[in-house]
Every structure is written in structure tokens, then in C-alpha cells.
Short mmCIF file of C-alpha atoms in Angstrom, two decimals:
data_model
loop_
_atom_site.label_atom_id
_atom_site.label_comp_id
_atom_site.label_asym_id
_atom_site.label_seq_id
_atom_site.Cartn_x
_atom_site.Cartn_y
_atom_site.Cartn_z
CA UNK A 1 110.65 32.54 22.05
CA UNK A 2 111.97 29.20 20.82
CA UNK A 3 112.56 26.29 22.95
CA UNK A 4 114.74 23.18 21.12
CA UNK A 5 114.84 21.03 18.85
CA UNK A 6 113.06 17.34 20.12
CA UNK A 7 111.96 14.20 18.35
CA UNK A 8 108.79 13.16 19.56
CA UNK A 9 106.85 9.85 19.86
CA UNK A 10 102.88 9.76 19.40
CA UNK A 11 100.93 6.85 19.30
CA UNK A 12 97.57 7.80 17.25
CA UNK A 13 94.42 6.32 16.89
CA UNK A 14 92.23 6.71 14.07
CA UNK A 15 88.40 5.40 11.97
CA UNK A 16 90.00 4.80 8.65
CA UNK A 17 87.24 4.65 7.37
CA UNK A 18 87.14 8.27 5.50
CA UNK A 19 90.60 7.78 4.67
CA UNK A 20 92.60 7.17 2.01
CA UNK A 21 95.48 5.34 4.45
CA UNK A 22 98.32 6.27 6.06
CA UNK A 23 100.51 7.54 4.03
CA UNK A 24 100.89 10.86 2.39
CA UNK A 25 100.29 10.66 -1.55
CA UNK A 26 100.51 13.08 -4.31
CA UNK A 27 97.02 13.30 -5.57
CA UNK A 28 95.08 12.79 -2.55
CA UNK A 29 95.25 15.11 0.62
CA UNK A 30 92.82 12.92 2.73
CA UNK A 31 95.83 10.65 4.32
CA UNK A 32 96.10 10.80 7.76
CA UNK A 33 99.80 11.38 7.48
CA UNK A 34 98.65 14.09 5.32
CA UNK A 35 96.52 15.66 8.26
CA UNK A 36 98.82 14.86 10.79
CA UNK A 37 102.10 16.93 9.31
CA UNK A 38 99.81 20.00 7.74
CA UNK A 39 98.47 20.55 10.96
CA UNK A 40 102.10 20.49 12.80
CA UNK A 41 103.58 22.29 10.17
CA UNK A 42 100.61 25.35 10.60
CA UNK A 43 101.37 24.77 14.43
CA UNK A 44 104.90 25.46 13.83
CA UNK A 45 105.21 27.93 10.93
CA UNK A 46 107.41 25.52 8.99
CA UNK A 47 106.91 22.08 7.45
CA UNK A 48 107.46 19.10 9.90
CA UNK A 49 107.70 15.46 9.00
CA UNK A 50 105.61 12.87 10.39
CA UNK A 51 107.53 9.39 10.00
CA UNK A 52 105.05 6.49 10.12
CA UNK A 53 105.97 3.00 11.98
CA UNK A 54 104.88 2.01 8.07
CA UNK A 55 101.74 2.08 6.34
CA UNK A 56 97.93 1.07 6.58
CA UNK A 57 95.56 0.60 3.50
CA UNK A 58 93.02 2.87 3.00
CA UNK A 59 90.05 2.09 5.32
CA UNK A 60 91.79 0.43 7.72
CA UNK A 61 91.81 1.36 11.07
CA UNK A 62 94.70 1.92 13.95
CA UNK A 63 94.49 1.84 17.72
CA UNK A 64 97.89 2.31 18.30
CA UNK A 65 99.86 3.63 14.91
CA UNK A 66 103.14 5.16 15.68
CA UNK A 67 105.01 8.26 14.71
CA UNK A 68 107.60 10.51 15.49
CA UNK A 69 108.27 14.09 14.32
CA UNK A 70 110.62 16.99 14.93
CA UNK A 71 109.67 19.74 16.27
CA UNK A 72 110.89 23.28 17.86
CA UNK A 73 108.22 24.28 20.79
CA UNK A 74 107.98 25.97 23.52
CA UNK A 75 104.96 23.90 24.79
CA UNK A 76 104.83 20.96 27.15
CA UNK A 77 103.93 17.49 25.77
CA UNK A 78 100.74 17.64 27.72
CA UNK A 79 100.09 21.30 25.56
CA UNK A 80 101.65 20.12 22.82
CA UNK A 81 99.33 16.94 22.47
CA UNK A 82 95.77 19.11 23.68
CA UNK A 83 96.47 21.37 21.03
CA UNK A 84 96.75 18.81 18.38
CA UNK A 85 93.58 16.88 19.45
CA UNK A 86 91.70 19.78 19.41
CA UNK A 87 92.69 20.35 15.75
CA UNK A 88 92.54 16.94 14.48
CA UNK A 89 88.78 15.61 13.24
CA UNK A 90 87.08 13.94 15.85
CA UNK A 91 88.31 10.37 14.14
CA UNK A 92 91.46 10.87 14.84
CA UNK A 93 93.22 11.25 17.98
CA UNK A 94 96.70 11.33 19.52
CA UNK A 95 96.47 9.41 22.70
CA UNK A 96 100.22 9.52 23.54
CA UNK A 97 102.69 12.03 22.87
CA UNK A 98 106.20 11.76 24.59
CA UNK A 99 109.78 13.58 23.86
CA UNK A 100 111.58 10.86 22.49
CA UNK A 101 115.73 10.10 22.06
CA UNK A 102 117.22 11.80 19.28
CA UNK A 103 117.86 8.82 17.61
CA UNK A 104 114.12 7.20 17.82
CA UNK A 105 112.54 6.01 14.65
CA UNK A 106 109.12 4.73 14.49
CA UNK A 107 109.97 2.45 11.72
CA UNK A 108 113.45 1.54 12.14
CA UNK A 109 112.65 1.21 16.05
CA UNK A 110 109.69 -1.10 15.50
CA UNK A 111 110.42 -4.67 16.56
CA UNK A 112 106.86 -5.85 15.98
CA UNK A 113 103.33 -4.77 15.23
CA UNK A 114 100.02 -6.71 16.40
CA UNK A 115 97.19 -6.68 14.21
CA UNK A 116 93.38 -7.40 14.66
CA UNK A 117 91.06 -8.75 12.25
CA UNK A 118 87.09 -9.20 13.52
CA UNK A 119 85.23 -11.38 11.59
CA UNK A 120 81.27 -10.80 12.40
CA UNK A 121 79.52 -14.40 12.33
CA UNK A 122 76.29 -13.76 13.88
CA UNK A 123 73.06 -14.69 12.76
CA UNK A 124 72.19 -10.54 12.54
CA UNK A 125 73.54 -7.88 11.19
CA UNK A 126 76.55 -5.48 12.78
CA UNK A 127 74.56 -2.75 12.96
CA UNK A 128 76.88 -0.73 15.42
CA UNK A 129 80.16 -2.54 14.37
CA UNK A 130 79.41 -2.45 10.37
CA UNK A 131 82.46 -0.23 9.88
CA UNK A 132 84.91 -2.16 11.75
CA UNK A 133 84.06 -5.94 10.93
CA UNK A 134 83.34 -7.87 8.00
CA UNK A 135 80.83 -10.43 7.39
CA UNK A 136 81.87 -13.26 5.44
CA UNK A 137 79.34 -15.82 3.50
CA UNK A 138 78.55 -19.27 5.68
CA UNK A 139 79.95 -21.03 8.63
CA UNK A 140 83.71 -21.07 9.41
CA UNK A 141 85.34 -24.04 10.99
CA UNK A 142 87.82 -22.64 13.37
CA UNK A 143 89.79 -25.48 13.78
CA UNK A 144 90.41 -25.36 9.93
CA UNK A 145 91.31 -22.18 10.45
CA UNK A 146 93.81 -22.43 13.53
CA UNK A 147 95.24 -25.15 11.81
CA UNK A 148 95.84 -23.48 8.38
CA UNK A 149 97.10 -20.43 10.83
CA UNK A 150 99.85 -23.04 12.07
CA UNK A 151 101.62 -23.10 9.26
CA UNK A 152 101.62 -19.84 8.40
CA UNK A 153 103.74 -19.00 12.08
CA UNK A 154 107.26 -18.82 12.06
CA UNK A 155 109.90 -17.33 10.23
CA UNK A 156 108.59 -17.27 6.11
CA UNK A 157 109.11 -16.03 2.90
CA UNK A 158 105.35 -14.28 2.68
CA UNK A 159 105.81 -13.62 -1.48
CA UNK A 160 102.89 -15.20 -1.87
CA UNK A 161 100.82 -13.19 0.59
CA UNK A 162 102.02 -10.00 -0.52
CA UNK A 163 99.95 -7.10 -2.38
CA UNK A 164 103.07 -5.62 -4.30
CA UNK A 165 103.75 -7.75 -7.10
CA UNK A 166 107.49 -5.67 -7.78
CA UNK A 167 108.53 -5.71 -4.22
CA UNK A 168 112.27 -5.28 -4.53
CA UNK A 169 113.48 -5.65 -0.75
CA UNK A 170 113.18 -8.88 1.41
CA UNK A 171 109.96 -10.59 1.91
CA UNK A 172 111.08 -12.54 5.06
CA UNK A 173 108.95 -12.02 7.68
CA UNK A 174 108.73 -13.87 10.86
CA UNK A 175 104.98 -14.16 12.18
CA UNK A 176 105.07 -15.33 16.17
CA UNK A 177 101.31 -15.68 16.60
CA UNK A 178 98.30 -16.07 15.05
CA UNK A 179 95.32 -16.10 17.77
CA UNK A 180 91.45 -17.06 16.58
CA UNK A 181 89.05 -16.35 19.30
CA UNK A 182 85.46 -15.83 19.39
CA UNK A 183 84.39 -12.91 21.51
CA UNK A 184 81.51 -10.92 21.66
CA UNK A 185 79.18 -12.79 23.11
CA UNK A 186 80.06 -15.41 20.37
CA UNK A 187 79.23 -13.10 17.18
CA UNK A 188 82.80 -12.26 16.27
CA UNK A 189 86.08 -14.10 15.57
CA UNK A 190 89.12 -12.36 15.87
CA UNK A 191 92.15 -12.77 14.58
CA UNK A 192 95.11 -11.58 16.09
CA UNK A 193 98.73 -11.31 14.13
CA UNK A 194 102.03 -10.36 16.16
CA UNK A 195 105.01 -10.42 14.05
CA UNK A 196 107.88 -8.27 13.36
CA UNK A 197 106.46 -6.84 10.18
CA UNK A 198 104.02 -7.47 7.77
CA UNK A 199 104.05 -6.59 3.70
CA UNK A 200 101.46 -4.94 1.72
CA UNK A 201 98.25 -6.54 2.28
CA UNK A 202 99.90 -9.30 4.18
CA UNK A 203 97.26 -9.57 6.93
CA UNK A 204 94.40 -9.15 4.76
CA UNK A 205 95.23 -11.43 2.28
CA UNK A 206 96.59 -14.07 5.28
CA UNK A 207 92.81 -13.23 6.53
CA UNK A 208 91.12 -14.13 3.42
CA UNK A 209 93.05 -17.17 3.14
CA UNK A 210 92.15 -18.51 5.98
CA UNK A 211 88.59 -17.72 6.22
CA UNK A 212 88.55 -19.90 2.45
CA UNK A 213 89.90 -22.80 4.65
CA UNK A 214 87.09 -21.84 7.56
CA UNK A 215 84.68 -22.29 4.92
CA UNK A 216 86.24 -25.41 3.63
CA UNK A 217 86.75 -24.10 0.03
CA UNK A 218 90.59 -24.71 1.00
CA UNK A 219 92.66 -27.13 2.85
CA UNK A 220 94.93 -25.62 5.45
CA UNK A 221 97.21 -28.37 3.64
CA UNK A 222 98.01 -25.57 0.79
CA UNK A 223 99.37 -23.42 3.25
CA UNK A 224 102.83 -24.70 2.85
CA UNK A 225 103.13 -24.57 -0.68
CA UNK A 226 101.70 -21.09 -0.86
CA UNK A 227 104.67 -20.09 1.13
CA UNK A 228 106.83 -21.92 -0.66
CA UNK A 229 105.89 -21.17 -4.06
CA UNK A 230 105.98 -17.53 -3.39
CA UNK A 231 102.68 -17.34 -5.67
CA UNK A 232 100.52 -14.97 -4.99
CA UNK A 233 97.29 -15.96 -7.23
CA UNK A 234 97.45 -19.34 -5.12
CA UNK A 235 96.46 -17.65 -2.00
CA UNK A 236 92.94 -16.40 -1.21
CA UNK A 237 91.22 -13.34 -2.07
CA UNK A 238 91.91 -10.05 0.64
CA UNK A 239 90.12 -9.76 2.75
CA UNK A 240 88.18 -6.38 3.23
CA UNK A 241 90.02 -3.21 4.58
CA UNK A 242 87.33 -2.48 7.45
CA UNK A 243 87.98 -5.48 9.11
CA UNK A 244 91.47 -4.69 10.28
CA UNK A 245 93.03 -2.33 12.88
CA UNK A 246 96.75 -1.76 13.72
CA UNK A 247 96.35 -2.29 17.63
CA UNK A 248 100.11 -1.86 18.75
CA UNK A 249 103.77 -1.32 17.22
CA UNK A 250 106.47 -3.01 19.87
CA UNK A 251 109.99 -1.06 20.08
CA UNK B 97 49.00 -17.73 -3.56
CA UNK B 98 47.80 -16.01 -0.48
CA UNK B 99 48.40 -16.57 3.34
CA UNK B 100 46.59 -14.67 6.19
CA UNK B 101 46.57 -11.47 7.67
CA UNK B 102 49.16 -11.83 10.25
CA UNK B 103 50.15 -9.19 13.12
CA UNK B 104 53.81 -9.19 13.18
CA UNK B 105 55.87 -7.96 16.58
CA UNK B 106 59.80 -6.78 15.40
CA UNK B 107 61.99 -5.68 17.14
CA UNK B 108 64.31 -3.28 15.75
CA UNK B 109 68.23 -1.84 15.81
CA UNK B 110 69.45 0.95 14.21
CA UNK B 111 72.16 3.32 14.08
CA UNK B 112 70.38 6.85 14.34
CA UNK B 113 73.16 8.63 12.83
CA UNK B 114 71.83 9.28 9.37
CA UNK B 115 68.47 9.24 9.73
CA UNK B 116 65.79 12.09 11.07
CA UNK B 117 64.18 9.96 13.68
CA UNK B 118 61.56 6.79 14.41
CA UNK B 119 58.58 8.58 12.97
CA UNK B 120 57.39 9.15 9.24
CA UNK B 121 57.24 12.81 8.35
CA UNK B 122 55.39 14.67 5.56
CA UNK B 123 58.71 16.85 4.86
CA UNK B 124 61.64 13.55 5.22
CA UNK B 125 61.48 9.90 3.63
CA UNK B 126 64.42 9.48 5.57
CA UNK B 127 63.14 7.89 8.62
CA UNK B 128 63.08 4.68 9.97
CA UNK B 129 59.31 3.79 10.02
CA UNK B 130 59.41 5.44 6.52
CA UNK B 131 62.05 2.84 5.35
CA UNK B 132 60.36 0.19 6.93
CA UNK B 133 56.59 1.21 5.59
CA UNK B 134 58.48 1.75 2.20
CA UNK B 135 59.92 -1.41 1.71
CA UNK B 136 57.11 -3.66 3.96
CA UNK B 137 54.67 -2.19 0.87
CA UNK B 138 56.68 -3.27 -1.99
CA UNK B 139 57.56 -6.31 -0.41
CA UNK B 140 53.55 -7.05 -0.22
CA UNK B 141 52.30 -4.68 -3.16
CA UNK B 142 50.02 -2.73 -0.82
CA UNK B 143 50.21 -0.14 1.76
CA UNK B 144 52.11 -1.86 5.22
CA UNK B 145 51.97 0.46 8.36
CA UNK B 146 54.43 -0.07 10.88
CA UNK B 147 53.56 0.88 14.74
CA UNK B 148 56.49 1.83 16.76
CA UNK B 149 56.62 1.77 20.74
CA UNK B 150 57.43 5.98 20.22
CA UNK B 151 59.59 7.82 18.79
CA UNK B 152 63.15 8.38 18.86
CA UNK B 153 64.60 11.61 18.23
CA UNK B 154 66.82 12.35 15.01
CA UNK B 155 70.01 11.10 15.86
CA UNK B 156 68.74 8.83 18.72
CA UNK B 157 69.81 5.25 18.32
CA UNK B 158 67.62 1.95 19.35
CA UNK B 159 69.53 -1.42 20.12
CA UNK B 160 65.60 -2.75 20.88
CA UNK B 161 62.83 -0.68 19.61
CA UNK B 162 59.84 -2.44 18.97
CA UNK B 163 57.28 -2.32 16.37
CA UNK B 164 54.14 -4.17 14.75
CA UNK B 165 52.31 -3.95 11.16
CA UNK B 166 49.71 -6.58 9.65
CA UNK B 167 50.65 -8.46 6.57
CA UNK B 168 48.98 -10.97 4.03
CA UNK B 169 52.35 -13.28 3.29
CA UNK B 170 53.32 -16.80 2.85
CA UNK B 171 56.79 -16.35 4.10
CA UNK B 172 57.88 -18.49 7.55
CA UNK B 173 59.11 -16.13 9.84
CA UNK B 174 62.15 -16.50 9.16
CA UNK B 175 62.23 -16.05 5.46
CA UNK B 176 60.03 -12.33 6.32
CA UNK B 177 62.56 -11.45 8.59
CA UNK B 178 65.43 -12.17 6.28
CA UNK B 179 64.17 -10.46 3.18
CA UNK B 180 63.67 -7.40 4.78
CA UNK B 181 66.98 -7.56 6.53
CA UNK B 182 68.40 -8.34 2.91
CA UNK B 183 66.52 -4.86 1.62
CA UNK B 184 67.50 -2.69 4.47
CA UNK B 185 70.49 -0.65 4.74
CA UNK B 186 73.25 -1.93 6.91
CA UNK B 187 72.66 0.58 9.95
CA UNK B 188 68.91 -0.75 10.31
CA UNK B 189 68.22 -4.36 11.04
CA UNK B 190 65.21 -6.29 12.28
CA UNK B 191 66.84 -8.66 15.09
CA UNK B 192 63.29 -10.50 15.97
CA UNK B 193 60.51 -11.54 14.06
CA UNK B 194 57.67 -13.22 15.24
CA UNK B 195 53.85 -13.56 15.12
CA UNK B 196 51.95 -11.20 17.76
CA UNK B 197 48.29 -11.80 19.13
CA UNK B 198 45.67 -9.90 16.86
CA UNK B 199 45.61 -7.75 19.61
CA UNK B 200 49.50 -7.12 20.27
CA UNK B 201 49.95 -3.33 20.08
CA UNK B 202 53.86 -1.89 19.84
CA UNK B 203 52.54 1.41 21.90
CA UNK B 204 49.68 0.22 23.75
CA UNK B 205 50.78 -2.90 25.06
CA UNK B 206 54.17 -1.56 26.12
CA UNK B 207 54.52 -1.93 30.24
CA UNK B 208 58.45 0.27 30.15
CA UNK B 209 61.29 0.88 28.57
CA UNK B 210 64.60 1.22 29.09
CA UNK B 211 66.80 3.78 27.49
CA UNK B 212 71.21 4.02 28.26
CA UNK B 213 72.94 7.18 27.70
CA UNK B 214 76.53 7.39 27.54
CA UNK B 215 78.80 9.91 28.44
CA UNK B 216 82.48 9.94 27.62
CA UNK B 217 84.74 10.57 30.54
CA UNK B 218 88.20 9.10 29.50
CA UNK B 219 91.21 11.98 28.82
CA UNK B 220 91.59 11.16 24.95
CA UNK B 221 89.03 11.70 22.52
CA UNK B 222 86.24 8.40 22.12
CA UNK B 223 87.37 7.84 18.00
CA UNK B 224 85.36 4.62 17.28
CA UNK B 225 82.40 5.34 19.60
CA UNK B 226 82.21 9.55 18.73
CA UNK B 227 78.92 8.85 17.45
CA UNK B 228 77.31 6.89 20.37
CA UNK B 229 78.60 8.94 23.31
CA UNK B 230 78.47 12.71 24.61
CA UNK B 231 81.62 14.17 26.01
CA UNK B 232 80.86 17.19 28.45
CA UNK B 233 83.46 19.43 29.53
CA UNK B 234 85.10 19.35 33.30
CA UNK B 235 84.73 16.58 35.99
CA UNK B 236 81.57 14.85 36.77
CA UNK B 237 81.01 14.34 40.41
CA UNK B 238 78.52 10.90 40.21
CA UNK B 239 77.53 11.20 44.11
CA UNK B 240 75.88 14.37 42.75
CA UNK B 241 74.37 12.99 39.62
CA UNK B 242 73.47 10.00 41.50
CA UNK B 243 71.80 11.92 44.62
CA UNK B 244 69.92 14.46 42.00
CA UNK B 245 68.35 10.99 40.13
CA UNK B 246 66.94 9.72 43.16
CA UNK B 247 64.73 12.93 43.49
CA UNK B 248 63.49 11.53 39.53
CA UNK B 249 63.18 7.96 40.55
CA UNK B 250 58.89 7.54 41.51
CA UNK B 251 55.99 8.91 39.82
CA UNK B 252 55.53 12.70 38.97
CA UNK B 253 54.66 15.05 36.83
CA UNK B 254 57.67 15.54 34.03
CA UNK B 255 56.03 18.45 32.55
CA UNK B 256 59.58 20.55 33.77
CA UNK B 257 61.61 17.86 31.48
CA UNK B 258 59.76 17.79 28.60
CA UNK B 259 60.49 18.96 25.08
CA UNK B 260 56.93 19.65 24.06
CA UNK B 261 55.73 23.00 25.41
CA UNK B 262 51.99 22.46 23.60
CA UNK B 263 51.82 18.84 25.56
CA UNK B 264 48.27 18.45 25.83
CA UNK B 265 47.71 14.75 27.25
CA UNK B 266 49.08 13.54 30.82
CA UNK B 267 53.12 13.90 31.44
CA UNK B 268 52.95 11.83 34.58
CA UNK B 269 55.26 8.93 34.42
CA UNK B 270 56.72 6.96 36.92
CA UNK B 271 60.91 5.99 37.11
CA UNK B 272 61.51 2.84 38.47
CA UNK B 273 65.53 3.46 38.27
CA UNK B 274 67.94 5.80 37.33
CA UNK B 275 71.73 3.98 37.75
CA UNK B 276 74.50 5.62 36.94
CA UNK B 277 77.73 3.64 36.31
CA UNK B 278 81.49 3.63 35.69
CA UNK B 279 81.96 1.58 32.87
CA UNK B 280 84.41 0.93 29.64
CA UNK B 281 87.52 0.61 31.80
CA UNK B 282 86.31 4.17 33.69
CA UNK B 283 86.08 6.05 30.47
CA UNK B 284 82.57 6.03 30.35
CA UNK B 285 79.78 7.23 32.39
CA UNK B 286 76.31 5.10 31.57
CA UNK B 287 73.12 6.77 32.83
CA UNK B 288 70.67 3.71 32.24
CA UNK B 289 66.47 4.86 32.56
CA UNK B 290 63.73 2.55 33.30
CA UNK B 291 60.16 3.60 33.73
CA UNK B 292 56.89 2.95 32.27
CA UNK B 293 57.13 6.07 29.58
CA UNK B 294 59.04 8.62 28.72
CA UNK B 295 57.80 12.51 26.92
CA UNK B 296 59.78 14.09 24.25
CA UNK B 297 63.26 14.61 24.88
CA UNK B 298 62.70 13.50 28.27
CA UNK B 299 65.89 11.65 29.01
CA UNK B 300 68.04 13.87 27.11
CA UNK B 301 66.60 16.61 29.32
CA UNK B 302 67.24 14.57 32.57
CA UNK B 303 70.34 13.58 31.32
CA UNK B 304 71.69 17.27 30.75
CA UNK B 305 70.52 18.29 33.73
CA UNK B 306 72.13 15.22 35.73
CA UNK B 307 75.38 16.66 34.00
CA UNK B 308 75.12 20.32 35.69
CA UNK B 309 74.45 18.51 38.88
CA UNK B 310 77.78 15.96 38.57
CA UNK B 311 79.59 19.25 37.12
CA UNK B 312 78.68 21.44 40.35
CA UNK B 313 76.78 24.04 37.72
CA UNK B 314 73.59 22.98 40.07
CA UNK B 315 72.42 21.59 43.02
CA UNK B 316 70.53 18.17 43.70
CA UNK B 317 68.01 19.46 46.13
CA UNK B 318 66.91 21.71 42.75
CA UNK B 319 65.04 18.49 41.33
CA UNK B 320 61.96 18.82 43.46
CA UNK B 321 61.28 21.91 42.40
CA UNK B 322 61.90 21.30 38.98
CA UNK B 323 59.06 18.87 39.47
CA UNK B 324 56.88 20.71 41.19
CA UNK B 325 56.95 24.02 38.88
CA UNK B 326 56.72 22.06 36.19
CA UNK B 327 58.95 24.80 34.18
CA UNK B 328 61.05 23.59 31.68
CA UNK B 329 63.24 26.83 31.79
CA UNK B 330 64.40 25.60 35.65
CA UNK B 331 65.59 22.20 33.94
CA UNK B 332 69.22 21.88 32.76
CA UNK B 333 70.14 21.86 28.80
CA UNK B 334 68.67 19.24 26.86
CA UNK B 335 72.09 16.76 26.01
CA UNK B 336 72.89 16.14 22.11
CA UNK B 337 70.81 12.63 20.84
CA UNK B 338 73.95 11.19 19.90
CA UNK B 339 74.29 9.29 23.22
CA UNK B 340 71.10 7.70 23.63
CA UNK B 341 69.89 4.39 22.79
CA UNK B 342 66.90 2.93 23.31
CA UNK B 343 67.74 -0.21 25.01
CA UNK B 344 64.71 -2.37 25.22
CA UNK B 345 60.85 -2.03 25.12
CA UNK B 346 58.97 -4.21 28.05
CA UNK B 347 55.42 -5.90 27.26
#
């Protein structure tokens, strides 16, 4: 029995915190990309590829990481996603799975991703939230921090915040928001980034920047000629994987 | 340089996950009185007991257990409470530290406690909270649940829900609530105990047979006689620790 050929669209979440990122890699096989298309390609009895909206570091978490993959079933979405949840560890999960259009790409598709990084700033310790938050040293002044954010919105060469010091292809991204809230009772600040991409390390590194400012070892002031300088050792340090989750990609 | 013996009250969260329970044991170091008594004694070069309210099972969690122990320091509060925060691993933490009367007691002074268990109801699979919540299988029917808890609520003999078949001392406690809540957007079903004590595995033992009730696998009007037997056999299956914290401890 074979049904056809359809492209389909899954949003996943995921605890990256066992992972070695996204992305599939020679010498590991502890990706979740890597988990994802071994256990579709047992399911189908012939290797399928999983096409990520783009990458996450390792230990970084998603909400709402997007994929599509080609597949030949018989099964019903509704099957067809039970039956990979109940093969996937429990820190993973595919909590949308949808036939797509043929000509759906979760990367090429994408018109912008929102990111989240918590910041915990409370006089304890995260106990419960340890893996998902990081804890940086002394007071942050948010307004330093909203105002370095300013800067940083808007179209931009991001060079300068950019892990990958031989990136060939264009660095221009355009960042349209940059919210800093405090939530949780008061314990966290967030940091939410919607923009229609991000480079390697982009948000971290944007995140460590401006927590340097929070703290007052920076002026927001530099933020320009970061950006314009394209230099990355002028920026702050990155900020810690475990902080960060990929809470939507926009098509 | 030398203080006075001081009777500290703590109160204490932790992240059960790793760790075989509350109480020291001859066979484990790894619980969390032993970490506390371990470090407590270095910290003051002499043997430090620490009291708890009760235990908590292995794999229980505790947002507020409480706990006392005498020490001969000239640390402030403050500076106590952060050294042994600084010395602790990151899923323990002591979120209040303060001076008790001589005769302040973690057990014997405590008037209640209240413990939350939470059950996972949403369709996906709970990712970031898998370790803090119980999924059961099918539908839960909470007019059930909630109808079988008000047979619990008052005082009775718990001998039928408790873990400890060679119970020698008294297991007549008294409920003062049982609520049972949609909560987490509807994904979650919180079972939230108050009374003035609680015997071993007690509210896991409530809490799986609550679950039978809500699932249709038994009927409310079975609680009474649960009670009145006293046979733990007529009780429903005890529910994994995973899901229960101890919320608070009332003096």
C-alpha cells in the first residue's frame, strides 16, 4: 500500500539542553535534526530529509522550530504526528504537523523568526528554571539596555554580532523589535528579538552586549559603531546558550 | 572568634529530580538533608543536624520545605544564607534564612502543609515541564475527581492511603481542602492538598486514586469505604513522585 508523495510542515518543540543543536553533523548523532530524520527514515523504510527553518546552537532551546520533510504514507497527519511523538524522547515533541504545498520550504519560506532570551535577576536562585535562564553578575539598568536595544533595530549590517568569522553570504539583517520586559513576578527579564533572520550567534552575542550596557560596563553609545565597524571583538561576550529559545518562525 | 548557638528556621527549594529524597539514609549521600548536614558541618567544623518538616519521597520536589539546625556562627543572616546557597548545587537553594525561637521545631511546630500535584492534560507532550508533571492516559472527568475529594476533605483515618503497611503511630489526619483546577491555559490539571499532615505516599496515593475516579476506572461513592476499611489494596495506584511539590509548610 503506498499513498503519495507530500511535503509536510511540523513545528517542533524541544529542551536543548542534551543536545548538540539543530543541525545534523558528521561526528555527533545527538542533533535533533539527527533524531528527527532517523526516526522518519525507520518509519518509512528509506531515508527522508528533514529541512530546518535554519539552525540553533547547541543547548538552546525551541518552542516553535520549523521543518518540512517528504514523505510517502499512507497515514493521516493526526497518525502520522502520534506516531512520531511516541518515538521521539520525551524532550522533544512535534506539536504541529500539516501537509504542506509542494513548493513549501521552511527556510526559504521563513519571513521572520522571534526569539526569547530570559535573564533571571532575582535575589534566589532558579531552581526550577536553571536550564532555561541565565543569571548574570549585578544589577541591570533596563533603560540602558532598551536604549542600547534602539540602535540595534532596523535594517543593519550585524558583522559585528556574528559568530562566523568567514561568513561568505550577506550579513544584512533587518531586526523589527527588540522587547525588554520583566515578568515573573519581577525575577526575570526577557528579551524578545523579531526579525527576518538572525546569523550565527547573533542573538546571543546581541544579548551579551546588552546586558554589558545593563551593567554599565558599556555605553549603549557603542552600539552604532559596533554595527558600523563590522568588528566583532568590539561587541560583548555571548551570552550563554540556555538562555535562549526559538519561540516562532513567520512564513 | 565565636558567636552563639543559634536555632536557624530555612526554608528550602529543590528540584527532586536527582536526588533520593528529604531524608539522610545509611545506604545514599545523595539526599537533601545529607547535602545540607554535609556542607552545614564543614561550613562550622562540627557535626550540624538539619530537622526537616518530613520527608519527601525520591523524586518529590519542595518549592517550601522547611527545616531547622543549631549553629555556633558569626555570620548575619544573610551572609549564612548566602554561603550555603554559594556551596549548594543549583537544583537546591535555601530561599529564607532567619533566626527561630530556641524552641522553634521544623516537625513539631508545623500546624499544615500544603502540597500541588500536577497532571498534564494538554494533546502534545509537556517538553519543558516532563519532569514536574504526570500525564495519565484518557480523559479526566474533574466533577468526578472533584466529588471523590470531598469524601477526603475532614478528619479520618488514612490508614487505606498510606504507603507504610508496618505504620505503627496514629494515621488520622484531617484535610482542610482538596481543589482541583484547570490551569496552564487548560493543559494542566492542579490537585492542590492542605491539611495538618500527611503519611507516606499519602498524596500520591490520593492523587492516583482521584485519577481512576476522573478516568471512570472507579466510582466516588468508593472513598468512604476506602476510609473505613482502612485497606490500602481498595485504594487506587500510587501516582509517579514526579508531579508533586511540596508547596509550603504552615507554623
Amino acid at each position: 500500500m503506498s499513498g503519495m508523495i507530500k511535503n509536510y510542515k511540523i513545528i517542533i518543540s524541544y529542551d536543548g539542553s542534551r543536545y548538540d543543536g539543530w543541525q545534523k553533523q558528521a561526528n555527533t548523532e545527538n542533533t535533533i535534526q539527527g533524531k528527527l530524520e532517523a526516526l522518519l527514515s525507520r518509519m518509512a523504510g528509506s531515508a527522508i530529509l528533514v529541512h530546518g527553518s535554519g539552525r540553533t546552537d547547541a543547548g538552546v532551546h525551541a518552542l516553535g522550530q520549523t521543518a518540512n520533510f517528504r514523505m510517502d504514507t499512507t497515514c493521516s497527519e493526526a497518525e502520522l504526528q502520534a506516531a512520531i511523538n511516541g518515538y521521539l524522547p520525551e524532550d522533544i515533541a512535534v506539536v504541529h504537523l500539516k501537509t504542506a504545498s509542494e513548493r513549501f520550504h521552511s527556510r526559504l519560506s521563513a519571513v521572520g523568526k522571534i526569539y526569547r532570551y530570559r535573564l533571571y535577576v532575582g535575589n534566589g536562585k532558579p531552581v526550577f528554571d536553571r536550564k532555561y535562564v541565565w543569571q548574570p553578575d549585578g544589577e541591570l539598568n533596563m533603560d540602558k539596555m532598551r536604549e542600547a536595544a534602539s540602535f540595534l533595530v532596523g535594517q543593519h549590517d550585524f558583522r559585528g554580532f556574528c559568530g562566523n568569522r568567514h561568513m561568505k553570504k550577506s550579513t544584512v539583517r533587518k531586526i523589527t523589535r527588540i522587547d525588554i520586559e520583566k515578568t515573573a513576578g519581577g525575577t526575570e527579564i526577557d528579551l524578545t528579538f523579531e526579525g527576518n533572520g538572525f546569523l550565527q550567534n547573533m542573538v546571543r552575542i546581541m544579548t551579551g552586549t546588552l546586558v554589558e550596557c545593563g551593567q554599565g560596563f558599556r555605553r549603549p553609545e557603542e552600539m552604532p559603531e559596533i554595527l558600523e565597524t563590522g568588528e566583532r571583538q568590539m561587541a560583548g561576550k555571548m551570552a550563554p546558550a540556555k538562555g535562549l529559545t526559538l519561540m516562532e518562525v513567520k512564513y
